[in-house]
Tab-separated table of C-alpha atoms and ligand atoms in Angstrom:
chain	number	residue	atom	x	y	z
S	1	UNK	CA	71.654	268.196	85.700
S	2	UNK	CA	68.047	269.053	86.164
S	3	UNK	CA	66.519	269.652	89.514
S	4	UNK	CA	65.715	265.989	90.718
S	5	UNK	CA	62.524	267.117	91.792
S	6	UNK	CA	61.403	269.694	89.482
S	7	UNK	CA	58.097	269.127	89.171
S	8	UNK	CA	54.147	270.841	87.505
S	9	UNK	CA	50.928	271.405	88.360
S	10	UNK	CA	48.547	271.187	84.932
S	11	UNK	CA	45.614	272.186	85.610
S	12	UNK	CA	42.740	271.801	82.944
S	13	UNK	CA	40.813	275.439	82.958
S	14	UNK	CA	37.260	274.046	82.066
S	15	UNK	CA	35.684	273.923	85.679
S	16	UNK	CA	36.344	275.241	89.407
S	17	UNK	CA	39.094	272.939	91.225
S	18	UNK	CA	38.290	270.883	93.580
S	19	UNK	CA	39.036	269.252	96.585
S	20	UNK	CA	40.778	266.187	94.862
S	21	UNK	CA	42.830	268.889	92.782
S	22	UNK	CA	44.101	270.458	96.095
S	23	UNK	CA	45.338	267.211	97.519
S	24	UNK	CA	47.047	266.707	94.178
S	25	UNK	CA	48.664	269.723	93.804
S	26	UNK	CA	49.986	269.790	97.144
S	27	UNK	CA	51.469	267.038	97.166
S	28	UNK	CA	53.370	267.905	94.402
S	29	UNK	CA	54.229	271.293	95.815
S	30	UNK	CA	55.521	268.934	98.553
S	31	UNK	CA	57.449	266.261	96.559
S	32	UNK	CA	59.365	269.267	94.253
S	33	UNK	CA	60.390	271.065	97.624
S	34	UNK	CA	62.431	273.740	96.396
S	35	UNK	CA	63.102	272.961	93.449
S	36	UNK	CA	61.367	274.508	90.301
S	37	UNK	CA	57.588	273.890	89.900
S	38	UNK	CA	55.797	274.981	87.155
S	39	UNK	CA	52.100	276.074	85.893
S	40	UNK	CA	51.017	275.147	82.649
S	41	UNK	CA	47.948	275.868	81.716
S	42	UNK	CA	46.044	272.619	79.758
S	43	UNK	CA	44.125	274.451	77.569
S	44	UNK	CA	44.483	272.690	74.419
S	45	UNK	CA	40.496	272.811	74.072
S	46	UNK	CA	39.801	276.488	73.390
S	47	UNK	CA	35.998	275.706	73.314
S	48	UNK	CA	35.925	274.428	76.572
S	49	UNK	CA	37.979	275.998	78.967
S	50	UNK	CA	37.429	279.534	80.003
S	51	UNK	CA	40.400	282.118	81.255
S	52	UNK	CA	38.327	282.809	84.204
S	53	UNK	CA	38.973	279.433	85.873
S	54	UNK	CA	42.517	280.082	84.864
S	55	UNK	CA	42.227	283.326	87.500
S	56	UNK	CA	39.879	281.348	89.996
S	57	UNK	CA	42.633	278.194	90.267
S	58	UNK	CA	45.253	280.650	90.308
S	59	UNK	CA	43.390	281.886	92.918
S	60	UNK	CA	42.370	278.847	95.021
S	61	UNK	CA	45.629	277.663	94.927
S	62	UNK	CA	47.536	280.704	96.416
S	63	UNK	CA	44.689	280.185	99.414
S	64	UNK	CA	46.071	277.011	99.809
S	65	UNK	CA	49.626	278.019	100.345
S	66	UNK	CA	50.368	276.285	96.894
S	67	UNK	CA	53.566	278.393	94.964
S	68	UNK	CA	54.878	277.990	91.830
S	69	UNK	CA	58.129	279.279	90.574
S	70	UNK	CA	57.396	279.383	87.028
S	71	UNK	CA	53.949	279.744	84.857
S	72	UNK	CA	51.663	282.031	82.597
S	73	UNK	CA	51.802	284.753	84.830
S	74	UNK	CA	55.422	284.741	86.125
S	75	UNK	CA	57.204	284.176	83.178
S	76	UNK	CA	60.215	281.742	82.935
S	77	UNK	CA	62.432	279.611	80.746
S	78	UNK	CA	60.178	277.418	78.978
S	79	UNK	CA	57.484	280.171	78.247
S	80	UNK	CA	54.995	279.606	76.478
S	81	UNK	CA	53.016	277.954	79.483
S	82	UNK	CA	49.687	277.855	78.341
S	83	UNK	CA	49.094	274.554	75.513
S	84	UNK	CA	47.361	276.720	73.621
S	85	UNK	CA	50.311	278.387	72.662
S	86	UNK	CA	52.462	275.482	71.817
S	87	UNK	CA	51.062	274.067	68.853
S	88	UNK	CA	54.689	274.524	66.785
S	89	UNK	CA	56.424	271.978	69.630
S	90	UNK	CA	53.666	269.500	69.175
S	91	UNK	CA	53.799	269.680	65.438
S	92	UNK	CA	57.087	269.025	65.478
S	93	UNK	CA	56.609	266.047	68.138
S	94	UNK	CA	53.968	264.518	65.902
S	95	UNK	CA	56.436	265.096	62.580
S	96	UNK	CA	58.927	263.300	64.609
S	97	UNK	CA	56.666	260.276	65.509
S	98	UNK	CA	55.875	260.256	61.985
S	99	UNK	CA	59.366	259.711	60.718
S	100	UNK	CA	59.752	257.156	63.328
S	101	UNK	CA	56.774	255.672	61.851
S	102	UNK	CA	55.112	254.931	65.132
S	103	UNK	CA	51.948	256.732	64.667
S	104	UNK	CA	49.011	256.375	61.358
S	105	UNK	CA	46.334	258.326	60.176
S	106	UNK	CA	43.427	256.694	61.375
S	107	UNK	CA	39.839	257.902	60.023
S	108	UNK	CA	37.472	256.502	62.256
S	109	UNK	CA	35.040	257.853	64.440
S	110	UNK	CA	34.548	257.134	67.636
S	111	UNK	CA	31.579	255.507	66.999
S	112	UNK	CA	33.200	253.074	64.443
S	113	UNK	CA	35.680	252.350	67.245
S	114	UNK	CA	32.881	251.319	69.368
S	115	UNK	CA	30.668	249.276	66.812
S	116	UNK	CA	34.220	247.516	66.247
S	117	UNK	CA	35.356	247.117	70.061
S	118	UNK	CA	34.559	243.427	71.595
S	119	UNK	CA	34.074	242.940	75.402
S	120	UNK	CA	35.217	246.110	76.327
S	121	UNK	CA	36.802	245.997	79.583
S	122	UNK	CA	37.288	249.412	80.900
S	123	UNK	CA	35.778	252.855	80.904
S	124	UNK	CA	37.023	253.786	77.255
S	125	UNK	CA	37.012	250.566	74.573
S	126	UNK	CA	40.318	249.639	73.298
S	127	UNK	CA	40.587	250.387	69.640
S	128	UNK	CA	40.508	247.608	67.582
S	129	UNK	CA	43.626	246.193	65.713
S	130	UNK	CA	40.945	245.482	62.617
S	131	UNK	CA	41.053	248.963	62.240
S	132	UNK	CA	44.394	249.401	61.577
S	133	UNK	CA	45.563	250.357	58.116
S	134	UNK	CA	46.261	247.236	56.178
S	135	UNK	CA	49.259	248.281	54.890
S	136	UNK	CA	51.796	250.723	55.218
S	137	UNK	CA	52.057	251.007	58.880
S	138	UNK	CA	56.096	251.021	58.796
S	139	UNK	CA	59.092	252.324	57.173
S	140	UNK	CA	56.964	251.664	53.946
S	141	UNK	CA	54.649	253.642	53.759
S	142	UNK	CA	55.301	257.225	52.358
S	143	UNK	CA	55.598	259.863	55.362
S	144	UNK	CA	53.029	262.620	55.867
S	145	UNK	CA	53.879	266.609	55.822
S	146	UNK	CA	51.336	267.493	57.975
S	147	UNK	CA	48.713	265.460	60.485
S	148	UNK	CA	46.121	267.096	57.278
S	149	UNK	CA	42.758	266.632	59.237
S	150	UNK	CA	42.624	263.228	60.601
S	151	UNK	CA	43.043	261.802	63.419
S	152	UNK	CA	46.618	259.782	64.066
S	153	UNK	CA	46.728	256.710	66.478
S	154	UNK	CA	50.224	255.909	68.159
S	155	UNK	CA	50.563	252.010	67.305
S	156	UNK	CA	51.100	249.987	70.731
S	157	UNK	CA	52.987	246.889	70.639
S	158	UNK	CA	50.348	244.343	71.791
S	159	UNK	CA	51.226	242.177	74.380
S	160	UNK	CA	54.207	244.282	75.725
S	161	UNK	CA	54.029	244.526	79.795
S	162	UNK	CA	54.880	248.473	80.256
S	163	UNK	CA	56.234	248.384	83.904
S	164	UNK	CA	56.871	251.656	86.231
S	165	UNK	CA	57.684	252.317	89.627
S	166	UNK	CA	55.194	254.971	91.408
S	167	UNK	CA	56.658	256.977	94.145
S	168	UNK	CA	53.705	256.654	95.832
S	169	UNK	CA	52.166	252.948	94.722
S	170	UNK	CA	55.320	251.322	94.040
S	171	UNK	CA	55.379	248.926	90.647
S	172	UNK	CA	52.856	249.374	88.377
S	173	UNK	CA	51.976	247.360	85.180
S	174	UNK	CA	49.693	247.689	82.235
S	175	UNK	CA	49.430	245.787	78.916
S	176	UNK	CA	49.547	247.255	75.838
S	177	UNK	CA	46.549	245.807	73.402
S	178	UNK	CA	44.685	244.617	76.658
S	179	UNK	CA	44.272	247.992	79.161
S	180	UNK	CA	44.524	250.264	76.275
S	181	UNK	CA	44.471	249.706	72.322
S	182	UNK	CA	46.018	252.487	69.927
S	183	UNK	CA	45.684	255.906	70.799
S	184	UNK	CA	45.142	258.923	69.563
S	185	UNK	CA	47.924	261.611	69.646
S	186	UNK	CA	46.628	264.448	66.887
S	187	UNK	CA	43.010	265.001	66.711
S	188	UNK	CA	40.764	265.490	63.385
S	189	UNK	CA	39.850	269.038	64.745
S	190	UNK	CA	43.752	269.596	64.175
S	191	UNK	CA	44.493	269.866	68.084
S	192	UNK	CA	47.347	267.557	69.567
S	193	UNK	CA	45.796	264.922	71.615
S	194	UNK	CA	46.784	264.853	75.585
S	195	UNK	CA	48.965	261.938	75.710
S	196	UNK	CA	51.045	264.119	73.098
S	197	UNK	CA	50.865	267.469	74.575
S	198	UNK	CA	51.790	266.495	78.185
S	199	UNK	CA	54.729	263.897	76.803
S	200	UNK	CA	56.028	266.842	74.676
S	201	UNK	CA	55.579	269.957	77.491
S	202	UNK	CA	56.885	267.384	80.256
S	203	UNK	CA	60.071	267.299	78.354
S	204	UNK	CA	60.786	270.158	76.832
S	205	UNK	CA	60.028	271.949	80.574
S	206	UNK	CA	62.487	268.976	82.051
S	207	UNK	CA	59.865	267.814	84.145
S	208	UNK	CA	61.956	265.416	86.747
S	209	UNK	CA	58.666	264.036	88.938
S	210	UNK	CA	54.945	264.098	87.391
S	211	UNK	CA	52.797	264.176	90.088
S	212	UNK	CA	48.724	263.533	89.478
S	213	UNK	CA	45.718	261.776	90.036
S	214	UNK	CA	45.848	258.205	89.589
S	215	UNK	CA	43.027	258.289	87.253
S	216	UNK	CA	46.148	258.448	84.445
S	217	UNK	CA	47.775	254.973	85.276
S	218	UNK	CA	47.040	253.597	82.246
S	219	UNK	CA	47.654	256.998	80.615
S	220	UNK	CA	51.097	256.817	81.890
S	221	UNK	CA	51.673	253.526	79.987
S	222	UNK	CA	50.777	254.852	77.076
S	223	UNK	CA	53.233	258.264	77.199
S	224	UNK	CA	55.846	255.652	78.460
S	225	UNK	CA	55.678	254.328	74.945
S	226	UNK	CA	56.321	258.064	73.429
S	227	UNK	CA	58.921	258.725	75.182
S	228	UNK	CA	60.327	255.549	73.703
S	229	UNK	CA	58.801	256.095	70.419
S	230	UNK	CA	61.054	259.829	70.712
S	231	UNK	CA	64.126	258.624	72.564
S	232	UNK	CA	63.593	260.419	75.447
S	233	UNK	CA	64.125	259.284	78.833
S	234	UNK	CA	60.835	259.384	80.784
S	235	UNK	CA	60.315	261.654	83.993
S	236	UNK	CA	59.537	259.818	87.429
S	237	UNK	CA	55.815	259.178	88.106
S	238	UNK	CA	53.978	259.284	91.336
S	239	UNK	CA	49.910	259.089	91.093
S	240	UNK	CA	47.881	260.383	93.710
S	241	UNK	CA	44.649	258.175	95.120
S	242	UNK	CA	41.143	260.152	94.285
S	243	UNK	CA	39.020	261.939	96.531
S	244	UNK	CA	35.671	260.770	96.634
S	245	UNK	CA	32.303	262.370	98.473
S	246	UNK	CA	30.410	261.343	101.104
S	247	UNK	CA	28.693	258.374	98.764
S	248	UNK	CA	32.063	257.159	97.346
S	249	UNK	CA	31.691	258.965	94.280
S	250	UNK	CA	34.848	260.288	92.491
S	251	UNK	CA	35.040	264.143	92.602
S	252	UNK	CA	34.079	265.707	89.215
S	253	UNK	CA	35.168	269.074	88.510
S	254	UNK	CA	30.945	269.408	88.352
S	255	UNK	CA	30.640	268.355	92.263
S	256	UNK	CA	28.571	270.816	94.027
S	257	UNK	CA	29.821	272.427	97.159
S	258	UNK	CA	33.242	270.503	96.771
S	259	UNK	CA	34.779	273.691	94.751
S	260	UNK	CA	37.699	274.935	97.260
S	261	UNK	CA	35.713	278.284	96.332
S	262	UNK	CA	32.773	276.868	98.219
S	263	UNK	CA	34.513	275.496	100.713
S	264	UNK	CA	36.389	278.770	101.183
S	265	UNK	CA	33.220	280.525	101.512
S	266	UNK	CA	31.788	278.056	103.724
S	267	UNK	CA	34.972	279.258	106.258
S	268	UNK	CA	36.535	276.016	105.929
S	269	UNK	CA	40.479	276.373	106.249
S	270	UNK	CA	43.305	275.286	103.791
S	271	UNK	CA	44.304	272.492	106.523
S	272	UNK	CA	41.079	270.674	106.157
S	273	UNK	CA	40.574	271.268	102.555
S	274	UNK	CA	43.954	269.150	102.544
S	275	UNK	CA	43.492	266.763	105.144
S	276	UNK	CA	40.426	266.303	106.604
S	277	UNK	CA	37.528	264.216	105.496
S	278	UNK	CA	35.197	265.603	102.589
D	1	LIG	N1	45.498	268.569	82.789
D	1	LIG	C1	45.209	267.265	83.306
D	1	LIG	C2	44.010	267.343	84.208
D	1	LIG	O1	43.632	268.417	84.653
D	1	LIG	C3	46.367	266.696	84.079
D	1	LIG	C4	47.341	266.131	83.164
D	1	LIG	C5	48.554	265.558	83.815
D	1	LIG	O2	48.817	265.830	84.995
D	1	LIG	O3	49.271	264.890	83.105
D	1	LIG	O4	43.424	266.312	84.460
């Protein structure tokens, strides 16, 4: 059996971490305890990340007393651990979602999707179901051999109640078709999409506990529905609350003087990075 607690850290190399990524990633240091953790580096986005915040987390988070047991730069089982390096798993992920005929090629631009999107109720609008193909959504319709530069959208079943229990929030529910709307798993610029990448590295690194900000709630929801979609059994899920500054602002990776590397050269120590007030 896999380590109950095995758990990751993911960081996304496009900015300096900061405070709110500390908390996050010690607590999941925490939660794994001794079993395996692991770094993978999110850097499905080649044009925006840079391999010097790869050093500079690395970095920060040895200051902190954070240790991993497996990643880019200590090799392990499950190597690759950088996204960009995993494209063959996720191609096969999406090729399996395709037979499964849970995903569709869907065309439009995100600025159709907004035209389209009534009352839009959260930060992101829910794509709407008038968008869908017309036809040829299920076992029907003939099955692609590549995603072939279009975006796919995973089709949620509207109205289903996706319920989880948080280790750290306890139950949590979303709605599919009313907190998020079909989503996209393969990008046009012929990257996997997030909610695919981290669904297929989770598993395939047998990922017990995913620890992280609570920002992806509703994100969790929708990789619920992969795992189902693939017939895997999901991980456990425990979502961290957000740091936010002095005005009540959540912490970008932008924030100025919130970078543990300013805070480090401000003399500040690791304990108060972690627990005291911003
Ligand atoms: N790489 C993501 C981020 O930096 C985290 C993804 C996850 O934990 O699932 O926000």
């Amino acid at each position: 059996m896999a380590d109950v607690n095995r758990g990751r850290l993911a960081p996304t190399p496009t900015g300096l971490l900061h405070v709110g990524h500390a908390r996050t990633f010690a607590i999941a240091a925490e939660r794994a305890g001794g079993a395996g953790l692991v770094m993978r580096i999110e850097d499905l986005d080649r044009g925006r990340c840079r391999e010097e915040f790869v050093e500079a987390a690395f970095d920060d988070l040895r200051w902190l007393g954070i240790e991993w047991t497996e990643g880019p730069d200590l090799g392990g089982p499950h190597a690759p651990y950088r996204q960009s390096q995993r494209t063959d798993w996720y191609l096969e992920v999406w090729r399996r979602l395709e037979q499964a005929a849970a995903i569709y090629p869907s065309p439009h631009s995100r600025r159709d999707v907004e035209a389209a999107a009534t009352a839009p109720h959260s930060a992101e609008p829910i794509f709407p179901t008038a968008l869908r193909p017309a036809s040829g959504l299920g076992a029907g319709r003939e099955r692609a051999a590549d995603p072939g530069g279009v975006a796919w959208r995973f089709l949620v079943p509207d109205g289903r109640v996706i319920e989880f229990e948080d280790g750290i929030r306890g139950t949590v529910r979303r709605t599919a078709g009313i907190d998020f709307g079909d989503f996209v798993i393969w990008r046009r610029d012929d990257l996997a999409a997030y909610e695919l990448a981290v669904v297929a590295d989770d598993q395939a690194m047998q990922i017990a506990e995913v620890v992280r900000g609570e920002d992806l709630l509703t994100s969790t929801a929708r990789q619920i529905l992969l795992y189902e979609a693939l017939g895997w059994k999901p991980p456990n899920w425990a979502h961290t609350p957000l740091v936010c500054d002095a005005a009540g602002e959540r912490l970008a990776k932008r924030t100025a003087g919130l970078a543990i590397r300013d805070l480090r050269a401000a003399g500040r120590s690791p304990a108060e990075l972690l627990t005291g007030p911003t």
